[in-house]
CSV table of C-alpha atoms and ligand atoms in Angstrom, one decimal:
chain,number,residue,atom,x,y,z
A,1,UNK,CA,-4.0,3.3,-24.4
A,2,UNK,CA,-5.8,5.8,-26.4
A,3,UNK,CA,-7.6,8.1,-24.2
A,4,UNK,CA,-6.1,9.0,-20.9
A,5,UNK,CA,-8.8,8.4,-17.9
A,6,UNK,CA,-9.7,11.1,-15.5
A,7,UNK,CA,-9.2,10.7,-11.8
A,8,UNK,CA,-9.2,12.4,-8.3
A,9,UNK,CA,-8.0,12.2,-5.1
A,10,UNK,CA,-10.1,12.3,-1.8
A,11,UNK,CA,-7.7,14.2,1.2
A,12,UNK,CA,-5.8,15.7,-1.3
A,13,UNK,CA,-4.0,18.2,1.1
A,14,UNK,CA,-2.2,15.7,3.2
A,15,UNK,CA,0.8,13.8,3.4
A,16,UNK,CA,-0.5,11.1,1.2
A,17,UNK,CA,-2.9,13.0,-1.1
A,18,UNK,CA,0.5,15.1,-1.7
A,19,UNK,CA,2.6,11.6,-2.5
A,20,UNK,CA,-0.4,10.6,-5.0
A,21,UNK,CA,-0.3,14.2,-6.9
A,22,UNK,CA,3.2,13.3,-7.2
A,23,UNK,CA,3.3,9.8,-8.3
A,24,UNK,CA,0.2,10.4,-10.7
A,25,UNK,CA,2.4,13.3,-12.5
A,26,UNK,CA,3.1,12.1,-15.9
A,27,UNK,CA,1.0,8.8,-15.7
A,28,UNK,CA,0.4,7.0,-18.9
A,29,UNK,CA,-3.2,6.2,-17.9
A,30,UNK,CA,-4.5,8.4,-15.7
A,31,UNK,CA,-4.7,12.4,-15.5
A,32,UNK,CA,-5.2,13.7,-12.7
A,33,UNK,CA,-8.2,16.3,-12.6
A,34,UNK,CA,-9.8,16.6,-9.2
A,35,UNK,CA,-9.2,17.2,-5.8
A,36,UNK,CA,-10.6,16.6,-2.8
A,37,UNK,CA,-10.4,17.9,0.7
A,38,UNK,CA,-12.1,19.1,4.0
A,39,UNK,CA,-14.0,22.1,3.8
A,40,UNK,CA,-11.4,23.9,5.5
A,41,UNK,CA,-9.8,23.9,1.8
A,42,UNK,CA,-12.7,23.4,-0.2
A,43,UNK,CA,-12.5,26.5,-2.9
A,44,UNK,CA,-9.2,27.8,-2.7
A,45,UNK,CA,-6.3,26.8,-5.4
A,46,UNK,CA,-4.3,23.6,-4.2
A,47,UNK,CA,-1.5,25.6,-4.3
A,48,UNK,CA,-3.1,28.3,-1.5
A,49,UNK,CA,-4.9,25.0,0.5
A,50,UNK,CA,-1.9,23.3,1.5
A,51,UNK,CA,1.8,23.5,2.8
A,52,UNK,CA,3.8,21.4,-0.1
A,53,UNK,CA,6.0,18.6,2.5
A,54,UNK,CA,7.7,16.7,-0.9
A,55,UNK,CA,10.8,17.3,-2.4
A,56,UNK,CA,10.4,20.3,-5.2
A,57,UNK,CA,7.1,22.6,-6.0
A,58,UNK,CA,4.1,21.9,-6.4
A,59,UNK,CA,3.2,20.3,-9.8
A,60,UNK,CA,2.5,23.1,-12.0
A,61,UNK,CA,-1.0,20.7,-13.6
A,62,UNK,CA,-2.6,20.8,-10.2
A,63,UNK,CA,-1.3,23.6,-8.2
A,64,UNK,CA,-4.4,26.0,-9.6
A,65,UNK,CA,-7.4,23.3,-9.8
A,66,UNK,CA,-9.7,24.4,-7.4
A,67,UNK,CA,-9.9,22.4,-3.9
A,68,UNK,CA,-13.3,20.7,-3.7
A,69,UNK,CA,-15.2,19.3,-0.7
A,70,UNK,CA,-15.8,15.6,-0.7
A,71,UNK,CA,-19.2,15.2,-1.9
A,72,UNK,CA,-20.2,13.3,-4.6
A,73,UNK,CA,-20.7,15.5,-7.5
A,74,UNK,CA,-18.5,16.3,-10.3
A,75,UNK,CA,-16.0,14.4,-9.2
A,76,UNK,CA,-14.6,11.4,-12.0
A,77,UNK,CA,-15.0,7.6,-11.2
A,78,UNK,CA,-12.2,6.8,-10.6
A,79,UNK,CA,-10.8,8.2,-6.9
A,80,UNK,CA,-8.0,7.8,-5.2
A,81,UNK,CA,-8.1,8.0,-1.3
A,82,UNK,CA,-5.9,9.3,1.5
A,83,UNK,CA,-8.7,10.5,3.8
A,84,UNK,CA,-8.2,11.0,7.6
A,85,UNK,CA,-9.8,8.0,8.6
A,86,UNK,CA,-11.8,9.5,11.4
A,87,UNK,CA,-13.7,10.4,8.1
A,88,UNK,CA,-12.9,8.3,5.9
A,89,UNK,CA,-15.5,5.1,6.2
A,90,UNK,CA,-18.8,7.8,5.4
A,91,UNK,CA,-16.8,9.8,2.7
A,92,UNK,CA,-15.7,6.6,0.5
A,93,UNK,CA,-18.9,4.8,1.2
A,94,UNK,CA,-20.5,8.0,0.2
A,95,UNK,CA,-19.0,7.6,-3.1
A,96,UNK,CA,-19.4,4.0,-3.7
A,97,UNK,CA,-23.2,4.5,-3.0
A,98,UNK,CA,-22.9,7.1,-6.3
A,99,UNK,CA,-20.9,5.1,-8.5
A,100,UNK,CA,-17.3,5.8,-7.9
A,101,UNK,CA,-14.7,3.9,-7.8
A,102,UNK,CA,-12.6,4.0,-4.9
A,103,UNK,CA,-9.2,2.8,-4.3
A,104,UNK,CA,-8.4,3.6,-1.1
A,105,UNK,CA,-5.5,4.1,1.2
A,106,UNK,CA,-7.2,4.5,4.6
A,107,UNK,CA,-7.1,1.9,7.1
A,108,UNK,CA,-11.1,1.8,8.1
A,109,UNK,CA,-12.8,-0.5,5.1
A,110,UNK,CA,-9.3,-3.1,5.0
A,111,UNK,CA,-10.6,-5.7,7.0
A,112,UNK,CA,-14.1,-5.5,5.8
A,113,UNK,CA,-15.4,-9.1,4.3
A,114,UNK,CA,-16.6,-7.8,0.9
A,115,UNK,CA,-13.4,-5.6,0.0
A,116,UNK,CA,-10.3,-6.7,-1.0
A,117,UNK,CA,-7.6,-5.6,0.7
A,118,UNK,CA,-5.2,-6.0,-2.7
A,119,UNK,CA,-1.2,-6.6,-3.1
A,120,UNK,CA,-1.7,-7.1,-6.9
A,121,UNK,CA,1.0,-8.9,-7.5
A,122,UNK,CA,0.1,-11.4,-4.4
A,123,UNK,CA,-3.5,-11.6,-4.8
A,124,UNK,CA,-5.2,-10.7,-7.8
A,125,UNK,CA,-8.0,-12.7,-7.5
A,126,UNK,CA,-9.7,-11.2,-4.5
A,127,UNK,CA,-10.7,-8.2,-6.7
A,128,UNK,CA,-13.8,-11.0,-7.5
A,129,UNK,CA,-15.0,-9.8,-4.2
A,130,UNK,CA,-16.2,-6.9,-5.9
A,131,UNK,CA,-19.3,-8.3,-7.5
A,132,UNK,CA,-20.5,-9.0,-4.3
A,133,UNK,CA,-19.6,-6.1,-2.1
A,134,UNK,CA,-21.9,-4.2,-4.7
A,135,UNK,CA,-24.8,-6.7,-4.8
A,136,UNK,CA,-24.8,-6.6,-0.7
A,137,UNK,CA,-24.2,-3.1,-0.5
A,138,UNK,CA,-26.8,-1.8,-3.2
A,139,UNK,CA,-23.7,0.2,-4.3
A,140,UNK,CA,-23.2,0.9,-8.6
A,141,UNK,CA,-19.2,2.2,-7.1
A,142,UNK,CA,-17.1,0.1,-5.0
A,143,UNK,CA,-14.4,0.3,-2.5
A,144,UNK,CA,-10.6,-1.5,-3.1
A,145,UNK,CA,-7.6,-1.1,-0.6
A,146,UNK,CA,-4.1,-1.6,-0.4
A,147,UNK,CA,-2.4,-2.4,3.1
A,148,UNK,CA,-0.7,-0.6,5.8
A,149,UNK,CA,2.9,0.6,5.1
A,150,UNK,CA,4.9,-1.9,7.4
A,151,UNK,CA,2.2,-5.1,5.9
A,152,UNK,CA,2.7,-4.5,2.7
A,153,UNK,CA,6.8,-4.9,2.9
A,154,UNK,CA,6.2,-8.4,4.8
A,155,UNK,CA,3.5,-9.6,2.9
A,156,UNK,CA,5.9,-8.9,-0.2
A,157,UNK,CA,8.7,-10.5,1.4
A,158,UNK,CA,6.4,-14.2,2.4
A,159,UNK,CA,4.5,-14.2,-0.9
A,160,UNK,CA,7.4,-16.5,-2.5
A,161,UNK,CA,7.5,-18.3,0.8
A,162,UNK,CA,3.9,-19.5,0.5
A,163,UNK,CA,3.6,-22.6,-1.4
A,164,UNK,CA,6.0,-23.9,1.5
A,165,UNK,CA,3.0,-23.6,3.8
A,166,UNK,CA,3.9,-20.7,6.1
A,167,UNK,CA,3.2,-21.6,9.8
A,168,UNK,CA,4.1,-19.1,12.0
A,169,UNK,CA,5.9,-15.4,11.3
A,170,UNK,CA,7.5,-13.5,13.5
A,171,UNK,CA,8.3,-10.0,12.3
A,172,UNK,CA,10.1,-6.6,13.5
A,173,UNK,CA,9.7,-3.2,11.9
A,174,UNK,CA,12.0,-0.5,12.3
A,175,UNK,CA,10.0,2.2,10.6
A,176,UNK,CA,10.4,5.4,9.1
A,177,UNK,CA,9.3,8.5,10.4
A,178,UNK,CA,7.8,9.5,7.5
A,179,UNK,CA,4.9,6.7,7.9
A,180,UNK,CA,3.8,9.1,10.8
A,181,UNK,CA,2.7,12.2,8.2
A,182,UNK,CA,3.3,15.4,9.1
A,183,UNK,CA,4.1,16.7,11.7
A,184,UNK,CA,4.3,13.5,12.9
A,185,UNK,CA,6.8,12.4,15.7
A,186,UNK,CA,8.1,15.4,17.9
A,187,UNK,CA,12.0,15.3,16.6
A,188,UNK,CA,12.7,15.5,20.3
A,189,UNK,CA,11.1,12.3,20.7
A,190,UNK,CA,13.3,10.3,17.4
A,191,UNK,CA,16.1,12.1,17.0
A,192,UNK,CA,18.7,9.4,18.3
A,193,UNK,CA,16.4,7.5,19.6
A,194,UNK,CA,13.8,4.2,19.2
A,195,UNK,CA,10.1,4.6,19.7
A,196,UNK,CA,8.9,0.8,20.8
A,197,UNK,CA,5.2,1.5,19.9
A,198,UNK,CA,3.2,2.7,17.0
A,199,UNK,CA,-0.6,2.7,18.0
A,200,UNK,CA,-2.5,-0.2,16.0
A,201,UNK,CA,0.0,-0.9,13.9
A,202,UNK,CA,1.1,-4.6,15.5
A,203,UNK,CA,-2.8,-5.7,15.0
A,204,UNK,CA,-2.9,-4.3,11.3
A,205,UNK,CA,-0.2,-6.1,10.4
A,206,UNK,CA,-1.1,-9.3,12.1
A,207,UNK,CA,-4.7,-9.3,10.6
A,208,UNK,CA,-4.0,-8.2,7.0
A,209,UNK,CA,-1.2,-10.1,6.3
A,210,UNK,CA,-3.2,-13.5,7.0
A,211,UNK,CA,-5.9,-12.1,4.8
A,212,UNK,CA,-4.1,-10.5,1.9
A,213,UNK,CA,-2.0,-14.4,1.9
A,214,UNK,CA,-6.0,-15.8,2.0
A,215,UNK,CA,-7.7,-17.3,-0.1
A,216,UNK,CA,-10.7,-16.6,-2.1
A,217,UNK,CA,-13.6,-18.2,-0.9
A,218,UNK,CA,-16.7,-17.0,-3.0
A,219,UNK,CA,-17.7,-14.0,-0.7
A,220,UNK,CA,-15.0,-13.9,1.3
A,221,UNK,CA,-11.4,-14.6,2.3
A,222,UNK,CA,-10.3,-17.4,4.1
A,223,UNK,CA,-7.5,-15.8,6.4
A,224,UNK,CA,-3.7,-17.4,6.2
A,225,UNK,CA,-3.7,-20.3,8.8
A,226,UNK,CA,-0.8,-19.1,9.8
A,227,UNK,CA,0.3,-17.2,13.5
A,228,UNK,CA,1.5,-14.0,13.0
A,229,UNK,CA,3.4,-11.8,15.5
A,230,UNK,CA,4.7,-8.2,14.6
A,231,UNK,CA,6.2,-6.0,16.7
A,232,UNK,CA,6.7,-2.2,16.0
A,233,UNK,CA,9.1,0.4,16.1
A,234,UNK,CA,9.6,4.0,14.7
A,235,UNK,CA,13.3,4.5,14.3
A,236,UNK,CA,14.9,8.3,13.3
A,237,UNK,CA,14.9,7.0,9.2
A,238,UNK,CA,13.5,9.7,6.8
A,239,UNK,CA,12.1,7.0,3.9
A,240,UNK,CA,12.0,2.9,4.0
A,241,UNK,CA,10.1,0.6,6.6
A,242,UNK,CA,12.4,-2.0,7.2
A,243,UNK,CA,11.1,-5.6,8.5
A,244,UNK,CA,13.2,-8.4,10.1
A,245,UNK,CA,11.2,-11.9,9.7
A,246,UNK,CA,11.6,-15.0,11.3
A,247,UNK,CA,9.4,-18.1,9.5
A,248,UNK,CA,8.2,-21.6,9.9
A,249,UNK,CA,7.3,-23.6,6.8
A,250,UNK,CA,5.8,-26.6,6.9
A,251,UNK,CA,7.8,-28.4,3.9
A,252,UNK,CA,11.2,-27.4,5.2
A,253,UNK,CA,12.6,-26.5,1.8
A,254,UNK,CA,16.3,-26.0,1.7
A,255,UNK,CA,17.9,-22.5,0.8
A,256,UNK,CA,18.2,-22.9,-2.9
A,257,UNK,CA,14.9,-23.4,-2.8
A,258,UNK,CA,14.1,-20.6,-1.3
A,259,UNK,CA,16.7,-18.5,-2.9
A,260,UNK,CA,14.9,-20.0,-5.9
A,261,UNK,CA,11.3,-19.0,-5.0
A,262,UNK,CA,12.2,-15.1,-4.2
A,263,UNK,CA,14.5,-14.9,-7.6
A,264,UNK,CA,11.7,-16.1,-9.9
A,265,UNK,CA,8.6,-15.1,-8.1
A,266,UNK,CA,6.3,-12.2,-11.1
A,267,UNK,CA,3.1,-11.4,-10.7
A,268,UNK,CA,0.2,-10.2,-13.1
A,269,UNK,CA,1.6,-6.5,-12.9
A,270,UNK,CA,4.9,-7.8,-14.4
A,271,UNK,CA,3.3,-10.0,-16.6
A,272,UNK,CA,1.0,-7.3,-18.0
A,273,UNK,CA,3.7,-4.9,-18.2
A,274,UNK,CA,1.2,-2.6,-15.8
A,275,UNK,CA,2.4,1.3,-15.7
A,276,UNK,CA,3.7,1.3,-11.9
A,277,UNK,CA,4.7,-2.2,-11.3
A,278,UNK,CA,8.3,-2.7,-10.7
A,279,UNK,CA,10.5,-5.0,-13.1
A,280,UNK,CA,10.3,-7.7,-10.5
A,281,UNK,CA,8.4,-8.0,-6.8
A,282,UNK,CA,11.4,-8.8,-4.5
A,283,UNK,CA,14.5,-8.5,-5.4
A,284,UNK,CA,17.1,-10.5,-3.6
A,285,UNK,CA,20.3,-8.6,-2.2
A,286,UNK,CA,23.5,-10.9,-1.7
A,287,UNK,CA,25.4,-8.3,0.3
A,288,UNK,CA,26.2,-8.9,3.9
A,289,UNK,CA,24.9,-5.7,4.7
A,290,UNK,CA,21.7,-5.0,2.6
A,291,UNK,CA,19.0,-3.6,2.5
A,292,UNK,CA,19.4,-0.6,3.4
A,293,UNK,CA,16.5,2.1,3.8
A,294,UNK,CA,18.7,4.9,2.4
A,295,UNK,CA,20.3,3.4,-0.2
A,296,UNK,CA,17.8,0.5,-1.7
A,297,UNK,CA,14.4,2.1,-0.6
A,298,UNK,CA,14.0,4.4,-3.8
A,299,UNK,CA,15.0,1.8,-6.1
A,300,UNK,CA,12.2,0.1,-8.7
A,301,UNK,CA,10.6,3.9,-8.1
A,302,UNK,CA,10.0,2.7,-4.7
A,303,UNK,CA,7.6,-0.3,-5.9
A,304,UNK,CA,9.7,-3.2,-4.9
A,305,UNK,CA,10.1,-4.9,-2.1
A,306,UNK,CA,14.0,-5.8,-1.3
A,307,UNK,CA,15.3,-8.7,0.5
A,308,UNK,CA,18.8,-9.9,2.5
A,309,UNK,CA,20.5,-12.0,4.7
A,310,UNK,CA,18.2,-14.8,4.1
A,311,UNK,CA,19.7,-17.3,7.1
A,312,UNK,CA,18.9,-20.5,9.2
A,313,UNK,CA,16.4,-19.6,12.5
A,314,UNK,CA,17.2,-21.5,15.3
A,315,UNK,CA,13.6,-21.0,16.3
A,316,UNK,CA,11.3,-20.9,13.5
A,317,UNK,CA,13.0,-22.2,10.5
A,318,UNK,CA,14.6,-19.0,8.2
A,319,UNK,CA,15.1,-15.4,9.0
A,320,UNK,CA,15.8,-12.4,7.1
A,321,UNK,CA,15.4,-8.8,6.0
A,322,UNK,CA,13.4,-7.1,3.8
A,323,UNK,CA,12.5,-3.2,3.1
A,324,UNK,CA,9.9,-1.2,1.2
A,325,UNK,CA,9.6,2.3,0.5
A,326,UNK,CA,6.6,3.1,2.6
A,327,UNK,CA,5.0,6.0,1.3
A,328,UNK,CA,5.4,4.8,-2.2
A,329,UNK,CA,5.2,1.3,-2.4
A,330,UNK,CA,3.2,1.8,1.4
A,331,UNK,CA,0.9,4.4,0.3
A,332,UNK,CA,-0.1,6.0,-3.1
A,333,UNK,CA,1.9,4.0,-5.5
A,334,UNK,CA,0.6,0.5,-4.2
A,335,UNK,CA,-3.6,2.5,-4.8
A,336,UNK,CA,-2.2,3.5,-8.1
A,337,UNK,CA,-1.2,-0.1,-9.0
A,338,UNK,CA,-4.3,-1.7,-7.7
A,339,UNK,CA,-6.3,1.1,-10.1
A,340,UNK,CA,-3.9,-0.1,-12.7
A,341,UNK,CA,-4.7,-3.9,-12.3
A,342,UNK,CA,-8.4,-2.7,-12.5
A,343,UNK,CA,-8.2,-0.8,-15.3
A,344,UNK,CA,-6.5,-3.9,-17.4
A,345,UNK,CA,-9.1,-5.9,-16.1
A,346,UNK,CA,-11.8,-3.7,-17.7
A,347,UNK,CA,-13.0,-3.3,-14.0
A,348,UNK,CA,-13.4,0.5,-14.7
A,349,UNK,CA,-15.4,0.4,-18.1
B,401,NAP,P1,-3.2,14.1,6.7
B,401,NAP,O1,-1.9,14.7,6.3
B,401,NAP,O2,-3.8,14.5,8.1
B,401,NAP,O3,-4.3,14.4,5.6
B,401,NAP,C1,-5.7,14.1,5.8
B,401,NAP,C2,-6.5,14.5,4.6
B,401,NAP,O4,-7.9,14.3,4.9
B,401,NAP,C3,-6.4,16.0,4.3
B,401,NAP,O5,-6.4,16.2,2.9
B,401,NAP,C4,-7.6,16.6,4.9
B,401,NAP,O6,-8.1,17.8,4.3
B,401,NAP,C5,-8.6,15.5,4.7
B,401,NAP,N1,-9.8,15.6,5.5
B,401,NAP,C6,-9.8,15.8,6.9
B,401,NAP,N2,-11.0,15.9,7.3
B,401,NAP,C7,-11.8,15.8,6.2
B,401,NAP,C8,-13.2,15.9,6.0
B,401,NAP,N3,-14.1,16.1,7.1
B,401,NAP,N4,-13.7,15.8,4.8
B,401,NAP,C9,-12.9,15.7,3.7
B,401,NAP,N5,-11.5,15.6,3.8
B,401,NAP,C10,-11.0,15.7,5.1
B,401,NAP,O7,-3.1,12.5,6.8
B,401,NAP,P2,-2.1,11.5,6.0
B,401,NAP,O8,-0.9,11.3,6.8
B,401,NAP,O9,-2.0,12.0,4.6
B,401,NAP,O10,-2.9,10.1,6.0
B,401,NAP,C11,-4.1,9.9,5.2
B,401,NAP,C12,-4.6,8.5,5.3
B,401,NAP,O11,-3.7,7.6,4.9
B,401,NAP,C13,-4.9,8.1,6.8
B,401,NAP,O12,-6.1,7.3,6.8
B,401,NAP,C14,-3.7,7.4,7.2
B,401,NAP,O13,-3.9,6.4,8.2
B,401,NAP,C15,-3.3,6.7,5.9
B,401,NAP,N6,-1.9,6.3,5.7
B,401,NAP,C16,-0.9,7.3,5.9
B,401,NAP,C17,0.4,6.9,5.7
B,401,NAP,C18,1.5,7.9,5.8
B,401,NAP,O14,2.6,7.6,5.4
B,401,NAP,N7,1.3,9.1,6.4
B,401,NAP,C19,0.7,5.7,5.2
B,401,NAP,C20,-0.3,4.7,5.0
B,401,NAP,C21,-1.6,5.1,5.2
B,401,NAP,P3,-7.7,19.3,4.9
B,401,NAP,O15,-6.3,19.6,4.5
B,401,NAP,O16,-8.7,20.2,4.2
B,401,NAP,O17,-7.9,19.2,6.4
């Protein structure tokens, strides 16, 4: 890589913007240059415009580049997004309109037919969406997502289980407080305790996982034929959405061939060698007793998803466990590896 490529970040003062100034620090590709928030911050130094939630200080390359407001401008191409999405659909489609590209976080363009809603190392190929979104749309930019935190764990974990025909899924999150932002849940509310609801989060992960396991049909996605039920619950853990999945498969493969599918299953980020992809996808755990949020979340840099306890269902077929860091491999770092997959596709020339 010769030249490093300049890039920004749209909601730059919250809990995401915050994780993608830290993951970007040191990239080999990108250098972080811009940032973008409400006009609230708009003009002071990043350092003044925001309360620093992450482990450490505030990255010394950023903390006195000035706050802008999210207009398109002077802003680079390439832009990374962790809007609030009551803003979020105008702002990034703002953008697109003017060339940028957008790789967003936010939940409000996922399910849209013309942008893909990416898990490179599942489903590469729906980036050829792309063309189309901008011939519809009139737009030079585009708009690319990644999934919600919870979705992208279980879509990780079925990815290997696909070519046995996945018919039915039924999955349940215990997830981290940390998915909530800041302040997030009242401690009085999670401290020792379960919280059986997270507001929209059982549809999201019902709906994106049968499209991010679709397939690409020309202008559009052809959902996963598969039933999905998710049920969601915010648990007092810091970092790590852990999943529990039962599945049906319509070829009734045995375990070794199961065991086999997770063990060898690489994408194109591995195969490319791509900056933030982890050294494999899933990684099986034989212990009894993993995953474990606190002690397997942070592994891979928090890009991998991490299974265990795969075992016979007595109502769908298998069942097992799997975790994800959510704010890394749920948030910024999964946008950063979708930019990455662009970038080696010569998507951002
Ligand atoms: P947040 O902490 O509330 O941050 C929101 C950001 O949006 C701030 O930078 C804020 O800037 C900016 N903003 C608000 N109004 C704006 C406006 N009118 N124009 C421009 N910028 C504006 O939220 P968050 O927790 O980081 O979440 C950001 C997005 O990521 C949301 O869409 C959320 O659903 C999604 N997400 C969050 C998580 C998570 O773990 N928290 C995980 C996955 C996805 P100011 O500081 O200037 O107000």
């Amino acid at each position: 890589m010769q030249q490093k490529m300049e890039v920004g970040i749209l909601g730059a003062t919250g809990m995401v913007g915050q994780h993608f100034v830290k993951f970007l620090q040191g990239h080999g590709w990108f250098d972080l240059k811009w940032l973008g928030a409400s006009d609230r911050s708009a003009g002071k130094k990043y350092r003044d415009a925001m309360h620093w939630h992450l482990a450490g200080v505030t990255p010394e390359a950023v903390a006195d580049l000035v706050v802008e407001e999210c207009k398109p401008g002077n802003a680079p191409r390439l832009l990374f997004s962790a809007m609030d999405a009551s803003v979020a659909t105008e702002i990034e489609q703002a953008f697109a309109r003017a060339g940028h590209v957008v790789v967003s976080n936010s939940k409000n363009h996922r399910m849209e037919r013309d942008v893909p809603l990416l898990v490179p190392e599942i489903n590469p190929d729906h980036l050829k969406l792309v063309p189309g979104q901008q011939r519809h749309r009139g737009w030079k930019g585009q708009i690319v997502t990644n999934p919600n935190c919870s979705t992208v764990v279980l879509t990780m974990s079925l990815a290997p289980l696909k070519q046995f025909g996945i018919t039915k899924v039924i999955a349940t999150t215990l997830q981290a407080i940390s998915g909530a932002g800041y302040p997030g849940v009242a401690s009085m509310d999670i401290q020792a305790n379960v919280i059986p609801f997270i507001g929209g989060e059982e549809e999201k992960m019902q709906q994106e996982t049968q499209k991010i396991l679709g397939t690409f049909r020309g202008d559009h996605i052809e959902p996963l034929a598969a039933k999905v039920s998710a049920h969601c619950n915010r648990v007092p853990v810091v970092d790590g959405h852990t999943v529990t999945v039962s599945v049906e498969l319509a070829a009734k493969p045995s375990e070794a061939d199961l065991r086999h599918a997770i063990e060898t299953c690489r994408g194109v980020p591995q195969e490319k060698g791509l900056p933030s992809a982890p050294s494999r996808p899933v990684i099986y755990m034989t212990e009894a007793n993993r995953p474990q949020p606190r002690k397997d979340a942070e592994r891979e840099r928090g890009m991998a998803a991490f299974i265990g306890r795969l075992r016979p269902c007595p109502v769908l077929d298998w069942k097992f466990v799997a975790l994800g860091h959510n704010t890394v491999r749920g948030a910024a770092g999964a946008a950063v590896l979708n930019a990455e997959l662009m970038y080696s596709e010569g998507m951002l020339d």
